Short mmCIF file of C-alpha atoms in Angstrom, two decimals:
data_model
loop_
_atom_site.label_atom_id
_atom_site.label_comp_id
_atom_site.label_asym_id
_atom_site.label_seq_id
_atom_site.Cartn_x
_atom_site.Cartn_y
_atom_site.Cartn_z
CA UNK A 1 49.34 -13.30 -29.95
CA UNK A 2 46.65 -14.67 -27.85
CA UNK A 3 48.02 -16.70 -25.08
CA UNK A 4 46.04 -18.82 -22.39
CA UNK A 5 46.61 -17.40 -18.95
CA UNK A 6 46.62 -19.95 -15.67
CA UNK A 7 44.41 -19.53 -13.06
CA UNK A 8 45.39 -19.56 -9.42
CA UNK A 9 45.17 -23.00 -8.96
CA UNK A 10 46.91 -24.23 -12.26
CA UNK A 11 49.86 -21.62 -11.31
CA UNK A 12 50.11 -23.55 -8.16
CA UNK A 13 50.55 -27.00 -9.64
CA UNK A 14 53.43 -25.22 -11.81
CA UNK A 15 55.48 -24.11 -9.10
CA UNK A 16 55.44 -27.80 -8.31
CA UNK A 17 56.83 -28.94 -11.41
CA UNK A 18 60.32 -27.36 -12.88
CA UNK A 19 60.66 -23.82 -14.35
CA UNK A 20 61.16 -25.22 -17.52
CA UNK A 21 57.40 -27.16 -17.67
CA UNK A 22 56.18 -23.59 -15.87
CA UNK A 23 57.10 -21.58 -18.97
CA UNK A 24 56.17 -23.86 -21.34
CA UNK A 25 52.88 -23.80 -19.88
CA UNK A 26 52.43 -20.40 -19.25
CA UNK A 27 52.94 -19.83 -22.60
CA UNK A 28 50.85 -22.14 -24.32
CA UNK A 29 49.28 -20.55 -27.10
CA UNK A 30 45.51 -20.62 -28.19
CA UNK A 31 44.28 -19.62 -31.98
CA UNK A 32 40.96 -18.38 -32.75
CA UNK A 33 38.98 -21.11 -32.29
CA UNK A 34 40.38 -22.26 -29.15
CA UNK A 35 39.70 -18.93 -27.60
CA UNK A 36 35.82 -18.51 -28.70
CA UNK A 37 35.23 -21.93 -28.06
CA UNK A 38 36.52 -20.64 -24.36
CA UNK A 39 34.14 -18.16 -24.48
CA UNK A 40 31.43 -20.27 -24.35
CA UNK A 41 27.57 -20.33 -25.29
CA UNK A 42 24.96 -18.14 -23.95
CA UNK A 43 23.20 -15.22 -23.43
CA UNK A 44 25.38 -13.24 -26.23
CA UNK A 45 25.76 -16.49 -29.29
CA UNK A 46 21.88 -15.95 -28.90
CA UNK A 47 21.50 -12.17 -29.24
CA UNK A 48 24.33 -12.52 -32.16
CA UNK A 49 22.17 -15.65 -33.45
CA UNK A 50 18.74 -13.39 -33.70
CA UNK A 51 20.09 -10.40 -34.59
CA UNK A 52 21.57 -12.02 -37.87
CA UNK A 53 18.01 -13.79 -38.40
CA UNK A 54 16.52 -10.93 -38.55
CA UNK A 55 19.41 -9.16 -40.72
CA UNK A 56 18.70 -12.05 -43.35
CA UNK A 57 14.94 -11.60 -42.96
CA UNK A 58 15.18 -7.98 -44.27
CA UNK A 59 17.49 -9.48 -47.44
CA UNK A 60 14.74 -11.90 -47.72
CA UNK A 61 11.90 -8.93 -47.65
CA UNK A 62 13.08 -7.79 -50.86
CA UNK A 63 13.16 -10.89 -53.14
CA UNK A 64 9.16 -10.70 -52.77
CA UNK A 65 8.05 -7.62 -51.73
CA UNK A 66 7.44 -6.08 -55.15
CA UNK A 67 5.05 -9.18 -55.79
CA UNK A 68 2.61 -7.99 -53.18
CA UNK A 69 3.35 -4.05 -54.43
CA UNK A 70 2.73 -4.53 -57.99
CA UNK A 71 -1.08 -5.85 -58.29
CA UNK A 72 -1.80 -2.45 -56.16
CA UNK A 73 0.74 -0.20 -57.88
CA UNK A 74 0.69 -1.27 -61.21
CA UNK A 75 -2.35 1.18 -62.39
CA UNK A 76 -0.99 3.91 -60.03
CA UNK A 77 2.62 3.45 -61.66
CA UNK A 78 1.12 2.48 -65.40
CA UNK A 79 3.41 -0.45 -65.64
CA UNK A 80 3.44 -2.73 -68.74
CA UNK A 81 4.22 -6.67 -67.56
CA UNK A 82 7.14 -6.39 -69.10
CA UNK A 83 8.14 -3.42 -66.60
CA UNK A 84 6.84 -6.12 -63.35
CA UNK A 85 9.50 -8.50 -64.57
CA UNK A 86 12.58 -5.80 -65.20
CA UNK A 87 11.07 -4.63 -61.42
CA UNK A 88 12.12 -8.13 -60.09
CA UNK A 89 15.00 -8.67 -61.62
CA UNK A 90 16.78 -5.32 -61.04
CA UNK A 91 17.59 -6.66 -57.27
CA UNK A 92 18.76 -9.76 -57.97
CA UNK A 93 21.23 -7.88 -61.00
CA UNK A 94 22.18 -5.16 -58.14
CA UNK A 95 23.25 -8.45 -56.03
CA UNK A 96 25.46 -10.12 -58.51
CA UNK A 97 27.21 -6.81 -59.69
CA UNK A 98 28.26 -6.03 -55.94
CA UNK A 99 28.48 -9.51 -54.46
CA UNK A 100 32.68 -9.64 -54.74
CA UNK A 101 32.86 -6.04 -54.25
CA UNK A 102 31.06 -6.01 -50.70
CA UNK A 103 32.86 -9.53 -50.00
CA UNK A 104 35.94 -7.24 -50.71
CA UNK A 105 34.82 -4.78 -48.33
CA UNK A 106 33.80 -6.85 -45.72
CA UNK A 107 37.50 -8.26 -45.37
CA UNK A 108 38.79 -4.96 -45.26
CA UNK A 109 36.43 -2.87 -43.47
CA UNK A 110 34.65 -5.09 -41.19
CA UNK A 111 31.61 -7.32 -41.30
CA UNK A 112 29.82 -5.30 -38.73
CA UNK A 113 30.75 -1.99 -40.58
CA UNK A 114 29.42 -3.02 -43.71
CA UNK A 115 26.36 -4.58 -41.82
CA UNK A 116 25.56 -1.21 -40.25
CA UNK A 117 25.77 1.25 -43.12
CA UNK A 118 23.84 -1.56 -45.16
CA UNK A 119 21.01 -1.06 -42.88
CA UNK A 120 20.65 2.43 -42.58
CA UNK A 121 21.07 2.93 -46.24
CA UNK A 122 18.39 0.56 -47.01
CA UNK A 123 16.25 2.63 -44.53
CA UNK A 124 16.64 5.46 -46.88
CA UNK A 125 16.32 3.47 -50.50
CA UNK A 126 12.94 1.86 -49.02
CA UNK A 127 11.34 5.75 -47.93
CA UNK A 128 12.13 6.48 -51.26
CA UNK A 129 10.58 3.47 -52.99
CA UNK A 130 7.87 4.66 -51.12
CA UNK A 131 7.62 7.55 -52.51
CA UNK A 132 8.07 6.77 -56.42
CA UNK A 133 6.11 8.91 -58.62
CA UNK A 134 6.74 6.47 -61.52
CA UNK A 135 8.27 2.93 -62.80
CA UNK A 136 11.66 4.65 -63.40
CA UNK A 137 12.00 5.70 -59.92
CA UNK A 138 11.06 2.35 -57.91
CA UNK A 139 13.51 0.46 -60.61
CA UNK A 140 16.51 2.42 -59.56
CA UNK A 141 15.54 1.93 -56.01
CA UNK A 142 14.78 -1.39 -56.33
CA UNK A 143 18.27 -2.48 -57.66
CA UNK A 144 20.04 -0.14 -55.37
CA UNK A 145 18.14 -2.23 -52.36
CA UNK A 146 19.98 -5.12 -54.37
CA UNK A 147 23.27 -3.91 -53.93
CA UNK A 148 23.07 -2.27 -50.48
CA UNK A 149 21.12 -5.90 -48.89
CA UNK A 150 23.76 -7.66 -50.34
CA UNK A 151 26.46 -6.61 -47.13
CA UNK A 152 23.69 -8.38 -45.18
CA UNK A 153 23.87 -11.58 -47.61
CA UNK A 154 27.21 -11.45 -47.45
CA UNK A 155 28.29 -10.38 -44.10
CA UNK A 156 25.50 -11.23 -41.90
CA UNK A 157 26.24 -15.07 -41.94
CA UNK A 158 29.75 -14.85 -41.85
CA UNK A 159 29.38 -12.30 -38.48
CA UNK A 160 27.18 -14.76 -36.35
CA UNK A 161 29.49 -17.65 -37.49
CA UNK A 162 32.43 -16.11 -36.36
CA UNK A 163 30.82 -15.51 -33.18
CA UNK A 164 30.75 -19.38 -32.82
CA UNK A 165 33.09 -21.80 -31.96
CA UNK A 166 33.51 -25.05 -34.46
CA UNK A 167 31.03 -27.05 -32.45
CA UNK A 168 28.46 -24.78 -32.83
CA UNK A 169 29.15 -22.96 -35.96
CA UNK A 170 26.92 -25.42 -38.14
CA UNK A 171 24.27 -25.03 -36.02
CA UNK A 172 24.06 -21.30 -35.83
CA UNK A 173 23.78 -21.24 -39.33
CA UNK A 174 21.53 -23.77 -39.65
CA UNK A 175 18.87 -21.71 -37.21
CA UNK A 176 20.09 -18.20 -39.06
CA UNK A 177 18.67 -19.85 -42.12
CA UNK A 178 15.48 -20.84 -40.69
CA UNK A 179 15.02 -17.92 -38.75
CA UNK A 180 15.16 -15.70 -41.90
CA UNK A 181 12.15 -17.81 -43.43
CA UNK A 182 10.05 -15.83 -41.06
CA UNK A 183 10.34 -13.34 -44.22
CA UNK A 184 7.99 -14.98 -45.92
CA UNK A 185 5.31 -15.06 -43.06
CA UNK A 186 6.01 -11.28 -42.32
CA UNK A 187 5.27 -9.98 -45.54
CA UNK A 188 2.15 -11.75 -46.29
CA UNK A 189 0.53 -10.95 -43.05
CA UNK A 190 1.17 -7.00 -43.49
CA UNK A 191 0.36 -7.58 -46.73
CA UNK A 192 -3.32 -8.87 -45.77
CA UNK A 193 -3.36 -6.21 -43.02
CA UNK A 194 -2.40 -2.93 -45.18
CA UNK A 195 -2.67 -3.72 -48.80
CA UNK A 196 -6.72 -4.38 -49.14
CA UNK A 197 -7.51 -0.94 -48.09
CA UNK A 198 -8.66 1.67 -50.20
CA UNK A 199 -6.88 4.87 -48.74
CA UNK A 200 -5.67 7.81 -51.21
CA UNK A 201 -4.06 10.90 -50.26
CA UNK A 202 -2.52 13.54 -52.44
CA UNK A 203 0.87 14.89 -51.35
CA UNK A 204 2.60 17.89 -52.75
CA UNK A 205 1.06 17.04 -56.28
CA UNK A 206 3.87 15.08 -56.99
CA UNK A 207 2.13 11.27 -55.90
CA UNK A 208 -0.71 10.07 -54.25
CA UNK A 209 -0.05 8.24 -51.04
CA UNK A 210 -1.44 4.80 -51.15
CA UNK A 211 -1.55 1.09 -49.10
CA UNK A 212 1.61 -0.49 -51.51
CA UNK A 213 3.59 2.72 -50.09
CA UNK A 214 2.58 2.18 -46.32
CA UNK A 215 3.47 -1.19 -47.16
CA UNK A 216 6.81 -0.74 -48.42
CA UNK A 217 7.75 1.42 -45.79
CA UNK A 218 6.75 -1.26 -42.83
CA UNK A 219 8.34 -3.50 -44.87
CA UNK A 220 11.50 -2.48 -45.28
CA UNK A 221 11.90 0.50 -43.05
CA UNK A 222 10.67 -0.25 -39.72
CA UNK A 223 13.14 -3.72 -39.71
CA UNK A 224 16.02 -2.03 -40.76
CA UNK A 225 16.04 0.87 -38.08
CA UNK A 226 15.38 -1.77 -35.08
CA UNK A 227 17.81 -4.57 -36.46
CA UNK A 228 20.39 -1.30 -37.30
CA UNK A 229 20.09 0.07 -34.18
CA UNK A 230 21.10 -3.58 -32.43
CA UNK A 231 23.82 -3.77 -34.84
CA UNK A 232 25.22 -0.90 -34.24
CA UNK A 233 25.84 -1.48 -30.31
CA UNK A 234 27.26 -5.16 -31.11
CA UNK A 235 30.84 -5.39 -31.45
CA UNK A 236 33.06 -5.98 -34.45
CA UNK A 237 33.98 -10.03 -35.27
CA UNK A 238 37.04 -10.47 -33.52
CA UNK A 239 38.44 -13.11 -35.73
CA UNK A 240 38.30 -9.95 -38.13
CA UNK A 241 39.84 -7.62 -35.88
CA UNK A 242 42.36 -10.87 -35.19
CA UNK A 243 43.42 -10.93 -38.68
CA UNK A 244 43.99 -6.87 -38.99
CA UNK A 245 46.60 -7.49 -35.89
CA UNK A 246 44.50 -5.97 -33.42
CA UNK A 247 45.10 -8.43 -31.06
CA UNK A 248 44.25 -6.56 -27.76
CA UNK A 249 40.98 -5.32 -29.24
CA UNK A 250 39.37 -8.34 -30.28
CA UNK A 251 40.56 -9.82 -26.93
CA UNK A 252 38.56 -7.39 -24.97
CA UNK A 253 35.71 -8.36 -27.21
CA UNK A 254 36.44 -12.21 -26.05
CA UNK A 255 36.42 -11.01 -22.97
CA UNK A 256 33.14 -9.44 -23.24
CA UNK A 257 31.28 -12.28 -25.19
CA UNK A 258 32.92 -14.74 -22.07
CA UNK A 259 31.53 -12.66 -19.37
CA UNK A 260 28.07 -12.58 -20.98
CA UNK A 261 27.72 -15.92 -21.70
CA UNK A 262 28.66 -17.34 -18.64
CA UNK A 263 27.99 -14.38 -16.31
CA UNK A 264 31.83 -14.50 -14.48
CA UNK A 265 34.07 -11.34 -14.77
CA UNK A 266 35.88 -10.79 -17.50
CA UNK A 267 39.16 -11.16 -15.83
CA UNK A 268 38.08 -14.81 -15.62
CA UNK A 269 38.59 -15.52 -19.11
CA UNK A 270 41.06 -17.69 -19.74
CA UNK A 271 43.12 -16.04 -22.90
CA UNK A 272 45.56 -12.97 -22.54
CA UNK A 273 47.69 -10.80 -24.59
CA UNK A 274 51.10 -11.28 -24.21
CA UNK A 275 53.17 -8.50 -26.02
#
């Protein structure tokens, strides 16, 4: 259980009172919410608070990239228009088949687990997007991008927010949300930038090396190695950890996120374990 702890001064106004008040004091208990909230605001709620916006801008990447690929690809690929909308729609079906099953992970795994291997995985899926010799190809790729982004639909709002106390909870979501819409900006500007050239190179006789494949790798691979890479060094939620009973690691973790935000040692914080 986490239990607040009393600070030097509030231990002396309990040796004042009677030994009964002392131990009912001393062993107040805080929940979850009560101990992030005493954690505070700052320096780490906002590296959490980024790090997710851009985790959601990557998701976002996908709903639209292929409708800046396909004008350029479509001759290279031979698509039919009936083969652009099945190319659309395979991410959104790769979504809904693994929505409950990541939401199942995420419970049992870990948000940030799930949020890291999603990540690197899409790094992987988009090189190979980028390197589809035909339509067949860049549709399995394109609904496996479904199903891996999904962790990061489904975990990455649910990490920052349990990095938040109640007050600010809304909020953070609220600016997670609006930082993802930089998506949309991101991928028409490369777009502009890489798709208009006319660049061709052969490699290994297998596919010729074009803009739309640049593109897709920029697109989806460069984000995902520097937001996975971030990721990775964050901790794991600590509500999470909390509700697996590992009470003395997500308290080090409060500890952490307390000493960060409001740059005091972490023996300051005012929650301990009591066993």
């Amino acid at each position: 259980r986490l239990r607040k702890c009393l600070s030097s001064v509030e231990r002396s106004r309990v040796n004042e009172m009677d030994l009964s008040k002392e131990v009912k004091t001393s062993h107040g208990s805080a929940d979850f919410e009560e101990a992030i909230s005493l954690a505070g605001r700052g320096k780490f709620s906002y590296l959490v608070l980024i790090t997710g916006g851009f985790a959601m801008m990557i998701s976002l990447l996908a709903t639209v990239d292929v409708t800046y690929v396909l004008p350029s690809a479509e001759c290279e690929l031979k698509l039919e228009k009936k083969d652009r909308g099945t190319l659309s729609g395979a991410f959104f079906i790769g979504i809904i088949v693994s929505s409950h099953l990541l939401g199942f992970l995420s419970d049992t795994l870990g948000r940030r687990y799930i949020l890291v291997r999603s990540l690197f995985i899409n790094i992987f899926v988009y090189i190979i997007a980028s390197m589809s010799p035909n339509y067949w190809v860049l549709l399995i790729m394109r609904f496996i991008t479904g199903i891996v982004l999904c962790g990061l639909l489904t975990c990455g709002i649910v990490y920052v927010g349990e990095f938040h106390s109640n007050k600010h909870r809304t909020q953070a979501v609220m600016a997670l949300s609006s930082l993802a819409v930089g998506a949309f900006v991101y991928c028409a500007a490369l777009g502009w930038l890489i798709l208009p050239n006319e660049v061709s190179l052969p490699l290994f006789g297998l596919y010729t090396f074009t803009p739309w494949r640049l593109y897709y790798i920029l697109l989806g691979v460069v984000p995902s190695v520097i937001v996975g890479i971030i990721v990775f060094f964050l901790p794991e939620s600590p509500k999470y950890l909390l509700a697996c009973g590992k009470t003395e690691e997500a308290l080090e973790i409060l500890k952490k996120v307390y000493s960060i935000n409001k740059g005091k040692p972490k023996d300051q914080y005012p929650v301990c374990f009591y066993s």
